[in-house]
Coordinates of C-alpha atoms in Angstrom, one line a residue:
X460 CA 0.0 0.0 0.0
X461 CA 0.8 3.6 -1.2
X462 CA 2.0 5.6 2.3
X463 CA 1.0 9.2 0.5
X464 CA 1.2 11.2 3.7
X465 CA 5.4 9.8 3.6
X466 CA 5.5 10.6 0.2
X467 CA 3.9 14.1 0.8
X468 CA 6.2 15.1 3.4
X469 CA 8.8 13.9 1.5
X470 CA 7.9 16.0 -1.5
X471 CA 7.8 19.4 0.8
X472 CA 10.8 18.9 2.2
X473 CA 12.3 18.4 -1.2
X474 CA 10.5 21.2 -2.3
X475 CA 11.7 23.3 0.6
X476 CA 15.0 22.3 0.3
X477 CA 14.8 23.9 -3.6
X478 CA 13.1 26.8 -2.2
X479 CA 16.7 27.1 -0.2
X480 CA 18.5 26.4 -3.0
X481 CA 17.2 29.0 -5.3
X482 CA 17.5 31.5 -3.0
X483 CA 20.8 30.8 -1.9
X484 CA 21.7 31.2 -5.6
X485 CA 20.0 34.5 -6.2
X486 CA 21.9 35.5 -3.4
X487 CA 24.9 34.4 -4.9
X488 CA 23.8 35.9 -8.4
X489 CA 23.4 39.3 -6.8
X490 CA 26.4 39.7 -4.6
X491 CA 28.1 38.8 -7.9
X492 CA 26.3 41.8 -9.7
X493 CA 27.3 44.1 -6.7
X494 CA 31.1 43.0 -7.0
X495 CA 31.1 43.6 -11.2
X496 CA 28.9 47.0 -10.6
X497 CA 31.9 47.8 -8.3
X498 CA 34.4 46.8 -10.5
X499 CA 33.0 48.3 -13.7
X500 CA 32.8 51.4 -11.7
X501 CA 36.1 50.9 -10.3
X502 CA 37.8 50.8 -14.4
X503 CA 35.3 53.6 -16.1
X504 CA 32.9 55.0 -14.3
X505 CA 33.4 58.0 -12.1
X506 CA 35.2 57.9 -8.5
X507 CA 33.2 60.7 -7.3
X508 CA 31.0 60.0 -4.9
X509 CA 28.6 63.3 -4.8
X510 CA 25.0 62.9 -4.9
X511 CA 24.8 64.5 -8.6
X512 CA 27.2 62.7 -9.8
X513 CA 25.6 59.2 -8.7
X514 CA 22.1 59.9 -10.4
X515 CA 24.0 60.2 -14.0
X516 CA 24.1 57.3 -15.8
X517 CA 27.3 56.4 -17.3
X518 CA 25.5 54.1 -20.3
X519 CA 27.9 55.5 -22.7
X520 CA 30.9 53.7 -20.4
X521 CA 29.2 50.7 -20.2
X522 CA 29.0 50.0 -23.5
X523 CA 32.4 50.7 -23.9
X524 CA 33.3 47.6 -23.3
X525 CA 30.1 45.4 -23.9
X526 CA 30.5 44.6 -19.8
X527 CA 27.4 42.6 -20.1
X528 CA 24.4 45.4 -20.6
X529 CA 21.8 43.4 -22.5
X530 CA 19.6 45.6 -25.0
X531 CA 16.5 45.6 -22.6
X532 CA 18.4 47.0 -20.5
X533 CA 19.8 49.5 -22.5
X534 CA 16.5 50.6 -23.8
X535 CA 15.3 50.8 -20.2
X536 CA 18.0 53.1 -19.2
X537 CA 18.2 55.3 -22.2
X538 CA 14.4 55.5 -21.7
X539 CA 14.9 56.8 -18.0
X540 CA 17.5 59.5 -19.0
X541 CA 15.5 60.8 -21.3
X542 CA 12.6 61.1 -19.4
X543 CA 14.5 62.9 -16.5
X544 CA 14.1 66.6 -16.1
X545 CA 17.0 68.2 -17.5
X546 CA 18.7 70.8 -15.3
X547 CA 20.0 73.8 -17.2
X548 CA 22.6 75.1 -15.5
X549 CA 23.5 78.3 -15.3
X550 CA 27.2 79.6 -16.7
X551 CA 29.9 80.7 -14.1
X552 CA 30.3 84.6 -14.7
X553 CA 34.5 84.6 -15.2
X554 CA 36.0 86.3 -12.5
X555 CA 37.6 89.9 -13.2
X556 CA 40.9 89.1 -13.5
X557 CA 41.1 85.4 -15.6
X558 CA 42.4 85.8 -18.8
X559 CA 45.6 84.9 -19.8
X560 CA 48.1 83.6 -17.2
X561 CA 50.2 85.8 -15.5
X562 CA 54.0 84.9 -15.0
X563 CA 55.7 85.2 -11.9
X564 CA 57.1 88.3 -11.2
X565 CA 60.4 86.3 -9.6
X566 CA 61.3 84.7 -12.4
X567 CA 64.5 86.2 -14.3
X568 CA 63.5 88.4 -17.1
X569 CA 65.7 88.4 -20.6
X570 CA 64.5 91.8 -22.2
X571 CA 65.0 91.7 -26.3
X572 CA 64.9 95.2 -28.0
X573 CA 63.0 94.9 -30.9
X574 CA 63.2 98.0 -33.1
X575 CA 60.8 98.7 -36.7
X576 CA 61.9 97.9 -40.2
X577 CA 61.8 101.3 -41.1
X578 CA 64.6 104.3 -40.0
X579 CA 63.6 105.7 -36.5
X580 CA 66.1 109.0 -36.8
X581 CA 64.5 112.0 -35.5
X582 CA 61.3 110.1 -34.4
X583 CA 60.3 110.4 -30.7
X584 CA 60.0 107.4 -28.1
X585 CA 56.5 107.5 -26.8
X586 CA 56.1 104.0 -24.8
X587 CA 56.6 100.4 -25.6
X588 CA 54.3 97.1 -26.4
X589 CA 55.2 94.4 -23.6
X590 CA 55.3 90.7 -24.7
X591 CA 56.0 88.0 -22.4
X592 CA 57.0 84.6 -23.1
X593 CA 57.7 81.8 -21.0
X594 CA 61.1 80.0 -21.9
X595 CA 63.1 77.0 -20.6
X596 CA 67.0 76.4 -20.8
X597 CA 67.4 72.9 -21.0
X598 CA 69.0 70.8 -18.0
X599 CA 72.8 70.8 -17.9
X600 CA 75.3 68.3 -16.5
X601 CA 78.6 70.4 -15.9
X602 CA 82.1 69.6 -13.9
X603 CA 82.3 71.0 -10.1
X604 CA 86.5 70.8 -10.5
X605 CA 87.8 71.8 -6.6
X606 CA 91.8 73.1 -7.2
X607 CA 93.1 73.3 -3.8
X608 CA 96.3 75.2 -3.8
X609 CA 98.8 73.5 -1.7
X610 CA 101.6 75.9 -0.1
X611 CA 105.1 74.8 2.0
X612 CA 105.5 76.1 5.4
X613 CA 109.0 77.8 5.8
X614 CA 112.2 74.9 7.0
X615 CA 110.7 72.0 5.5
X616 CA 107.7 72.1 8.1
X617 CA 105.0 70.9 5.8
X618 CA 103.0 71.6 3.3
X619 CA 99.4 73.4 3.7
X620 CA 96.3 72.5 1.6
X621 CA 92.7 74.0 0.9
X622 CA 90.4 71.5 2.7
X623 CA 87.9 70.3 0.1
X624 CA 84.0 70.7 1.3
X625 CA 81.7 67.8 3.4
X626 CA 79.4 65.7 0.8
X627 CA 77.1 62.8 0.8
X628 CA 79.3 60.6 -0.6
X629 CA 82.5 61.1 0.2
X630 CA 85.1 60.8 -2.7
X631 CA 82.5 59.8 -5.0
X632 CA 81.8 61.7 -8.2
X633 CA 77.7 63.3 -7.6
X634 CA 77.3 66.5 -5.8
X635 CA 74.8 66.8 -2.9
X636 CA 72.6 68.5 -5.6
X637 CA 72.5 65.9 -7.8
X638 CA 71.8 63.2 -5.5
X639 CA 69.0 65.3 -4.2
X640 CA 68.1 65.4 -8.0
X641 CA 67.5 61.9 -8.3
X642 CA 65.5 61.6 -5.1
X643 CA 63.2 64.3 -5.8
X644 CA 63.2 62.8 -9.3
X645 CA 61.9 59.2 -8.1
X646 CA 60.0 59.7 -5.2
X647 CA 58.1 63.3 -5.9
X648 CA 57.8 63.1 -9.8
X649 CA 57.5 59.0 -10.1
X650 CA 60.3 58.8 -12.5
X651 CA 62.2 55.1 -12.5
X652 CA 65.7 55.3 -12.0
X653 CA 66.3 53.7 -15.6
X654 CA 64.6 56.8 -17.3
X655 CA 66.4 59.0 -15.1
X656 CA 69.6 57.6 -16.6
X657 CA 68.5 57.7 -20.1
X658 CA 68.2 61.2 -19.4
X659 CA 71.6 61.6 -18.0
X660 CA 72.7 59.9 -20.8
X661 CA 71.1 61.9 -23.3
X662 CA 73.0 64.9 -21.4
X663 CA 76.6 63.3 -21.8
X664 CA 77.1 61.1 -19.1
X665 CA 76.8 57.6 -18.6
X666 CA 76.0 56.4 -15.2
X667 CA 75.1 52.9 -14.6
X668 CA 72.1 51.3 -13.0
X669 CA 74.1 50.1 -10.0
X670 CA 76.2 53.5 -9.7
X671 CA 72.8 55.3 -9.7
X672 CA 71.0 53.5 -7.3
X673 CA 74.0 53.3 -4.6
X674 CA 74.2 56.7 -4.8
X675 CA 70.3 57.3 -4.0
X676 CA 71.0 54.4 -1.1
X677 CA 73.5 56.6 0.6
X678 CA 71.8 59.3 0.3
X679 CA 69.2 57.3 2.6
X680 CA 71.4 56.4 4.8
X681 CA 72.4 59.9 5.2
X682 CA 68.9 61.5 5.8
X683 CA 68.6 58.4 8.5
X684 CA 69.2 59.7 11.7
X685 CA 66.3 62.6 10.7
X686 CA 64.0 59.4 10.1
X687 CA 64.6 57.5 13.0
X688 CA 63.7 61.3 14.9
X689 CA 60.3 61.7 13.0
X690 CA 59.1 58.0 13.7
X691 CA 60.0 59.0 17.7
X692 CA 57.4 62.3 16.9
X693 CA 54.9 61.4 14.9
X694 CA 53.8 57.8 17.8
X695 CA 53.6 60.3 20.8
X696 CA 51.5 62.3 18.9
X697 CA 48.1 62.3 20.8
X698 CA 46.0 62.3 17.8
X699 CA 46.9 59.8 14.6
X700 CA 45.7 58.8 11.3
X701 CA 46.4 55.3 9.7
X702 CA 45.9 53.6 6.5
X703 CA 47.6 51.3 4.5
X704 CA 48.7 50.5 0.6
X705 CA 50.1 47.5 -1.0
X706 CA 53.7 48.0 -2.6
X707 CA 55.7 44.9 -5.2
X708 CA 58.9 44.5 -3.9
X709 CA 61.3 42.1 -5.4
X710 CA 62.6 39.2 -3.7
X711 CA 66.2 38.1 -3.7
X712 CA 67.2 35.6 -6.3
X713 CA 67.5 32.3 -5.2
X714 CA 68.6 30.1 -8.4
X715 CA 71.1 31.4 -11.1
X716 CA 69.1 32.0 -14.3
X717 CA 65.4 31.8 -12.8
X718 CA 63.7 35.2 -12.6
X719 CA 62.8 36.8 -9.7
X720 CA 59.6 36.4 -7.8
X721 CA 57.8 39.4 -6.7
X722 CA 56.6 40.0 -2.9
X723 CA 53.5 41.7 -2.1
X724 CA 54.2 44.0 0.9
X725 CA 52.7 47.0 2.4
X726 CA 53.1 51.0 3.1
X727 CA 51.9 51.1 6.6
X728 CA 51.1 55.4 7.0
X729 CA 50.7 57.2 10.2
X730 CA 49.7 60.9 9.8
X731 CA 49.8 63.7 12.5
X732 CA 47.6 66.6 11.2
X733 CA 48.5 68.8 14.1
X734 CA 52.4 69.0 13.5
X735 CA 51.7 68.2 9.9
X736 CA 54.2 64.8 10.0
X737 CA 53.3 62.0 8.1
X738 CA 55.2 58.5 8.6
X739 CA 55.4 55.8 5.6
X740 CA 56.4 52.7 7.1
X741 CA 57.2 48.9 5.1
X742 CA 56.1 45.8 6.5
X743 CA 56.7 43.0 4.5
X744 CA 53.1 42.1 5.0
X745 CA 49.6 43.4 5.9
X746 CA 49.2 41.7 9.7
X747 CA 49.0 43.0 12.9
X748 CA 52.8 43.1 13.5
X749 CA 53.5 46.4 11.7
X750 CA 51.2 48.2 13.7
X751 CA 51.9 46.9 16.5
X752 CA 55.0 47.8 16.6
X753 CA 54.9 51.0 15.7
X754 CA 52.9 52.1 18.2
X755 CA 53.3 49.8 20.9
X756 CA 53.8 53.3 22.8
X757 CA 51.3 55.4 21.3
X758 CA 48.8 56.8 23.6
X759 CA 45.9 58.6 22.3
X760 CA 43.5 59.1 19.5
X761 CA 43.8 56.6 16.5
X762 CA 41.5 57.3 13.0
X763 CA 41.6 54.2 10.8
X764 CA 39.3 52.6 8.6
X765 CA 37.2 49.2 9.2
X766 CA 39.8 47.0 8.8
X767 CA 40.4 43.9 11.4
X768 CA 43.6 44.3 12.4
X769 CA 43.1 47.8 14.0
X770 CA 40.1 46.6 15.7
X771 CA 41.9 43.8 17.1
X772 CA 44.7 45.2 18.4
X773 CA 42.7 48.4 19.6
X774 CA 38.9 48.2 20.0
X775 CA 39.3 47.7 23.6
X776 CA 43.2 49.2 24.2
X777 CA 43.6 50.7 27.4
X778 CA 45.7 53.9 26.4
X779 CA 43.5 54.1 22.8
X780 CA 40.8 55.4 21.3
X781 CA 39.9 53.9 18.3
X782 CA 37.8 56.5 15.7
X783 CA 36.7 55.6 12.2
X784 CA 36.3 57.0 8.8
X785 CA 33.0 57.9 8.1
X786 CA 34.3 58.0 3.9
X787 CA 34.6 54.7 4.3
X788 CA 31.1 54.3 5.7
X789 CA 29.4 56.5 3.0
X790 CA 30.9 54.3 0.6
X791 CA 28.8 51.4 1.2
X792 CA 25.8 53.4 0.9
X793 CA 27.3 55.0 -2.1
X794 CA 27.3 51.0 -3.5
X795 CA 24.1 50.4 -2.3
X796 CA 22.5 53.0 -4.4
X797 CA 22.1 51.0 -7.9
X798 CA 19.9 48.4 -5.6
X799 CA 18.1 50.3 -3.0
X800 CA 18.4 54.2 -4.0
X801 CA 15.7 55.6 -2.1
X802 CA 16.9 54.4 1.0
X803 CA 20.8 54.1 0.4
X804 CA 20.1 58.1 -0.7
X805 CA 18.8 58.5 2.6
X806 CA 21.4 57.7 4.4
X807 CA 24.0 59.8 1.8
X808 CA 21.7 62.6 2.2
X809 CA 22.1 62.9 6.3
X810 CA 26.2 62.4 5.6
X811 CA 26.5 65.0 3.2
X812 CA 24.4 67.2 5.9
X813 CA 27.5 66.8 8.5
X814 CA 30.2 66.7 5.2
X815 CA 28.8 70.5 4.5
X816 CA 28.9 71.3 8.2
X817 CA 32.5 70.5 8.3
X818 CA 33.4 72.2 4.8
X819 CA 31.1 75.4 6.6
X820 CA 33.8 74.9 9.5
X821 CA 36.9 75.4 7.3
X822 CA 35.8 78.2 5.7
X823 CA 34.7 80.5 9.1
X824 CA 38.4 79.1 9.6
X825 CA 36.9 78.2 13.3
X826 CA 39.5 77.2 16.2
X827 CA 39.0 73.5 17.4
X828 CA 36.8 74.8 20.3
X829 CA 34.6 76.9 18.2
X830 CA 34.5 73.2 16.2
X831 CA 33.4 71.1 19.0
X832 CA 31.1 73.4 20.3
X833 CA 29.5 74.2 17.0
X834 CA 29.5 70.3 16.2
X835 CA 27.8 69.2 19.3
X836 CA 24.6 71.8 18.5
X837 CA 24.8 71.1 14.6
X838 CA 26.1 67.5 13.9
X839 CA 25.2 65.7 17.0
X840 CA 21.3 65.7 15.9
X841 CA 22.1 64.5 12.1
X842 CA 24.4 61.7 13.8
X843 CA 21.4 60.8 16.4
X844 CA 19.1 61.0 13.2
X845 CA 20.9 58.4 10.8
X846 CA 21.9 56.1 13.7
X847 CA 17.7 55.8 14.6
X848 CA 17.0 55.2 10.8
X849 CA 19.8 52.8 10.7
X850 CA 18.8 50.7 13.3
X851 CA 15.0 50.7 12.5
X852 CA 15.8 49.4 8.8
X853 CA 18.7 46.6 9.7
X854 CA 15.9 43.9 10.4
X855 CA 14.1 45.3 7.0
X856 CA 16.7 44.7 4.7
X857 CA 18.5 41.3 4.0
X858 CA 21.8 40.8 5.8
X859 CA 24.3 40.3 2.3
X860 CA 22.1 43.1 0.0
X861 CA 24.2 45.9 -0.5
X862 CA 22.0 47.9 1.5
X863 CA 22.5 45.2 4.4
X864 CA 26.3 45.1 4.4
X865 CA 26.4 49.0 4.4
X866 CA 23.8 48.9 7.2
X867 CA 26.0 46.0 9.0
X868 CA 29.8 47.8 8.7
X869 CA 28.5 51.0 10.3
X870 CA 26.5 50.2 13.1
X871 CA 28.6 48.3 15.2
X872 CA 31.3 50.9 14.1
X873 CA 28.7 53.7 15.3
X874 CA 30.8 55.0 18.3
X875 CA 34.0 55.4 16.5
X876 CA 32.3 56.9 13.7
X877 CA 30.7 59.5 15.7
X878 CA 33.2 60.3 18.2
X879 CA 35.0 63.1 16.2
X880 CA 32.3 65.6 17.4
X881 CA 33.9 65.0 20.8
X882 CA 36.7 67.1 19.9
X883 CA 37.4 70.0 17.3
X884 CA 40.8 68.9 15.9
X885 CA 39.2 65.2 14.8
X886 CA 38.8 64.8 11.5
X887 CA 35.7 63.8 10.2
X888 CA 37.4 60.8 8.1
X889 CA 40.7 59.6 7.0
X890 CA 41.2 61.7 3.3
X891 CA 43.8 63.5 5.0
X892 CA 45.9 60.4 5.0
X893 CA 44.7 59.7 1.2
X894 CA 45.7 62.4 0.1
X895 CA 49.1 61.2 1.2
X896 CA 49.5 58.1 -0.5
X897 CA 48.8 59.3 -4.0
X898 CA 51.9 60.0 -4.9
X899 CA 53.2 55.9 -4.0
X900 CA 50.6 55.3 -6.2
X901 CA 51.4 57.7 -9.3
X902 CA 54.7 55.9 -8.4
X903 CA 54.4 52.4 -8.2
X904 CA 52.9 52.9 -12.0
X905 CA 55.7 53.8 -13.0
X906 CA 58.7 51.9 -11.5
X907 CA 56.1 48.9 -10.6
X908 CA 58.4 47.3 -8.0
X909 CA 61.1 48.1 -5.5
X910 CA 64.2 46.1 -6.1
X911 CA 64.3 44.8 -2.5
X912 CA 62.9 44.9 1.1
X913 CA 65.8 47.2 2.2
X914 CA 64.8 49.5 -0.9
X915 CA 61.3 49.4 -0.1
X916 CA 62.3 51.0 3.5
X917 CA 64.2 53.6 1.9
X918 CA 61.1 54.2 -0.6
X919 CA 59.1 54.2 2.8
X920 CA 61.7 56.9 4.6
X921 CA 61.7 59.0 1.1
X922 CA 57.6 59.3 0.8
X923 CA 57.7 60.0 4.4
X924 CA 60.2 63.4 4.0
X925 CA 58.3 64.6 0.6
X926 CA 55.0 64.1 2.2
X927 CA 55.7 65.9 5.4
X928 CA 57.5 68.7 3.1
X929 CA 54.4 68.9 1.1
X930 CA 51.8 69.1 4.1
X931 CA 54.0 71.9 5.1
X932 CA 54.2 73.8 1.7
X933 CA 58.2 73.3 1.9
X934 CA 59.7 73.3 -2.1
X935 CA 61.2 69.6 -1.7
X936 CA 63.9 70.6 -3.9
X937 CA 65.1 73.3 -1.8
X938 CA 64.3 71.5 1.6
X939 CA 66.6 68.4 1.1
X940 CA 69.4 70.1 -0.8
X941 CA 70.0 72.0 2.2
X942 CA 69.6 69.1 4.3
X943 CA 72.3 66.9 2.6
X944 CA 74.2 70.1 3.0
X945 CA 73.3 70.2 6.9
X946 CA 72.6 66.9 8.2
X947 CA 76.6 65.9 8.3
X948 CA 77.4 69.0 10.9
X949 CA 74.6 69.8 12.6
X950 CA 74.3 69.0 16.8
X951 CA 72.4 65.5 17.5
X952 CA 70.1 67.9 19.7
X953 CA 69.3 70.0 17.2
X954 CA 68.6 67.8 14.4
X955 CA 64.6 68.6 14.9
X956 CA 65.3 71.5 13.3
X957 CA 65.8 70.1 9.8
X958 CA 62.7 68.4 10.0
X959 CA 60.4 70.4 7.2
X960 CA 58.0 71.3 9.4
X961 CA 60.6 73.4 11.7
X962 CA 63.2 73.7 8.6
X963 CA 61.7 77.4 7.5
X964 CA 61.7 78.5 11.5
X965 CA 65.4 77.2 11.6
X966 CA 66.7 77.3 8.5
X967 CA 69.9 80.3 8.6
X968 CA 69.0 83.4 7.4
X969 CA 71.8 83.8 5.0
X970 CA 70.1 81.1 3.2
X971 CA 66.2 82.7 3.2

């Protein structure tokens, strides 16, 4: 006999289980959506993350490529931007003033008479027309030849010579200048060290690889002591910003013949805004060791983003406060709005509320106390706002939507992510620090690799000076030439004083 209450049951459960299945796989299906919309975004859309800017649809990109948008879906979207209002906007009035660009008035002047074709005799001189144009000499190699006269003392009591002048590198053939050259060359204007030499070469000298990059190794190991001094400032700091980027570094070569294998390590950056010092540091990888090092005697305020390993080491640190970047929070939502716009546009909405409060702050140019104060009456409700809404829609929204991750990485951050209204000289988020690491970037585009671990940590020490010389509006050119110049003479004691945020207070006025 037929048992069709077994066979029933059996058939639900079956029939549950494929429920579960399905929906398990349309979960998969759009969590894999979300990761190409990110990654399509990532390679052509726009990295701007302004309201205006994320209601444009970038069709036009999409179909660059053919990245998968089917022609009902084309139609679809061409249909809904031409049905949206369009905004006319309204021309920026040019500012008195803007025409063509003025030349610095600093700059050497070469003055050529030109006189008419025709005889001038007897005519009178009433005024002149004024051209400027701005002209380059080209860059010149050229011989520094030291002749130091050498004179005998009177009854055979020696001879006397001229002493020659301390450099970088003793008895080698580079200046000071030109070592600084190749620095600045590498680390502020991302050009490899092989197209710096075709360059030289192209100017008359031939220097080899090796030859160049010993000489930009020593003068490392010069700058050193001045390194070592702004790690011991910038981790007792009370207030520090963190991030991290990935750098190639090439490992050493272990069989004759077999090419090298490349290492994937990581920039570890600290940045102080109040003394304007920021820190590069190389760690061979991205664990909890590098920071943990550097600031196993850091006590105070720390910024970071989301990840992990700063929440492991610090969520519940005696001696730390751990804030967060609200960027990196907005972010999510900024994801989220291709799936859930009404809502995710909610959220963005209340952020750029408290991102114009801060830009309001900068431009009143208010101290840090006028900041907190002026925070606590402004900001404070916005923050109470979007963490209400935030909490009321978590159990509304499913856990691994877009929406639901962005919902689920800032609430339990909520504390950290708020806390900069505590106290004026917080920053809202981490773009500070960003802003610092965009030059490794430009960098690592070009010269893709360092050619070792102990040439990524010069890399790291370099970055560090011409980003601390750039938060302080120092010319890097001028700031390390007259450091290699000073560093060899100057008092241990004193050596804070090259360091380009004190180097205009200190630097000798002869030299201004």
């Amino acid at each position: 006999m037929i048992d069709y209450k077994t066979l029933y049951e059996k058939a639900q459960q079956e029939l549950i289980q494929s429920q579960v299945q399905v929906q398990q796989k349309e979960d998969q299906i759009t969590q894999l959506n979300f990761e190409l919309d990110k990654f399509r975004k990532y390679l052509f859309g726009s990295k701007s993350e302004k309201l205006s800017n994320l209601k444009e649809v970038s069709l036009a990109q999409m179909q660059l490529f053919d990245l998968g948008v089917d022609q009902q879906q084309q139609e679809k979207l061409s249909q809904q931007a031409a049905e949206a209002p369009v905004e006319k906007k309204t021309p920026k009035k040019r500012a008195k003033g803007t025409g063509r660009m003025t030349l610095p008035q600093e700059l050497r002047r070469e003055e050529i008479i030109i006189e008419p074709e025709e005889d001038t005799t007897g005519l009178a001189h009433i005024g002149d027309d004024i051209t400027e144009v701005l002209d380059v000499v080209p860059a010149e190699l050229y011989v520094k030849r030291y002749i130091r006269r050498k004179y005998a003392k009177p009854n055979g009591k020696g001879i006397l010579t001229g002493s020659l002048p301390e450099r970088v590198i003793e008895k080698g053939i580079p200046s000071d200048r030109l070592v600084a050259e190749m620095i600045l060359d590498k680390y502020v204007y991302g050009l490899p060290l092989h197209r710096q030499i075709n360059k030289y070469r192209q100017l008359g000298v031939n220097i080899p690889a090796s030859t160049a990059s010993d000489w930009i190794l020593k003068g490392w190991k010069h700058l050193s002591p001045l390194w070592e001094l702004l790690k011991l400032l910038v981790v007792n700091q009370q207030y520090v910003q963190a991030d991290e980027t990935p750098i190639k570094v090439q490992e050493k070569q272990r069989k004759p013949g077999k090419q090298r294998a490349i290492h994937q390590g990581y920039m570890w950056v600290y940045h102080a805004p109040a003394d304007n010092l920021v820190l590069f540091d190389y760690q061979k990888g991205r664990d909890s060791s590098g920071p943990k090092n550097m600031l196993q005697n850091f006590k105070g305020i720390l910024q970071t983003d989301g990840y992990k390993v700063y929440e492991s080491l610090y969520a519940n640190h005696p001696d730390i406060a751990l804030v967060y970047c609200m960027a990196h929070a907005r972010r999510k939502f900024v994801d989220a709005v291709k799936y859930d716009e009404q809502k995710a546009n909610t959220v963005l909405n209340m952020m750029a509320q408290l991102y114009q409060l801060e830009q309001d702050y900068r431009d009143e140019a208010l101290t840090w106390q006028q900041r907190t104060e002026r925070r606590q009456q402004q900001a404070k409700p916005i923050l109470d706002q979007l963490q209400e809404w935030m909490l009321k829609h978590v159990d509304q929204v499913l856990p691994k939507s877009p929406l639901g991750q962005a919902i689920n990485y800032t609430l339990p951050r909520w504390s950290g992510l708020s806390a900069y209204i505590q106290h004026g000289q917080i920053e809202i988020d981490n773009n500070l620090i960003e802003n610092t690491i965009r030059p490794l970037a430009i960098g690592r585009k070009n010269y893709l690799f360092s050619g070792s671990h102990d040439a990524a940590e010069m890399t790291a020490a370099m970055y560090s000076f011409m980003a601390t010389c750039k938060k302080n509006d120092i010319n890097e050119q001028d700031w390390i030439t007259d450091v290699m110049k000073r560093c060899q003479n100057i008092n241990h004691k004193d050596l804070y004083q090259l360091l380009p945020n004190n180097w205009k207070k200190y630097k000798p006025q002869s030299e201004s």
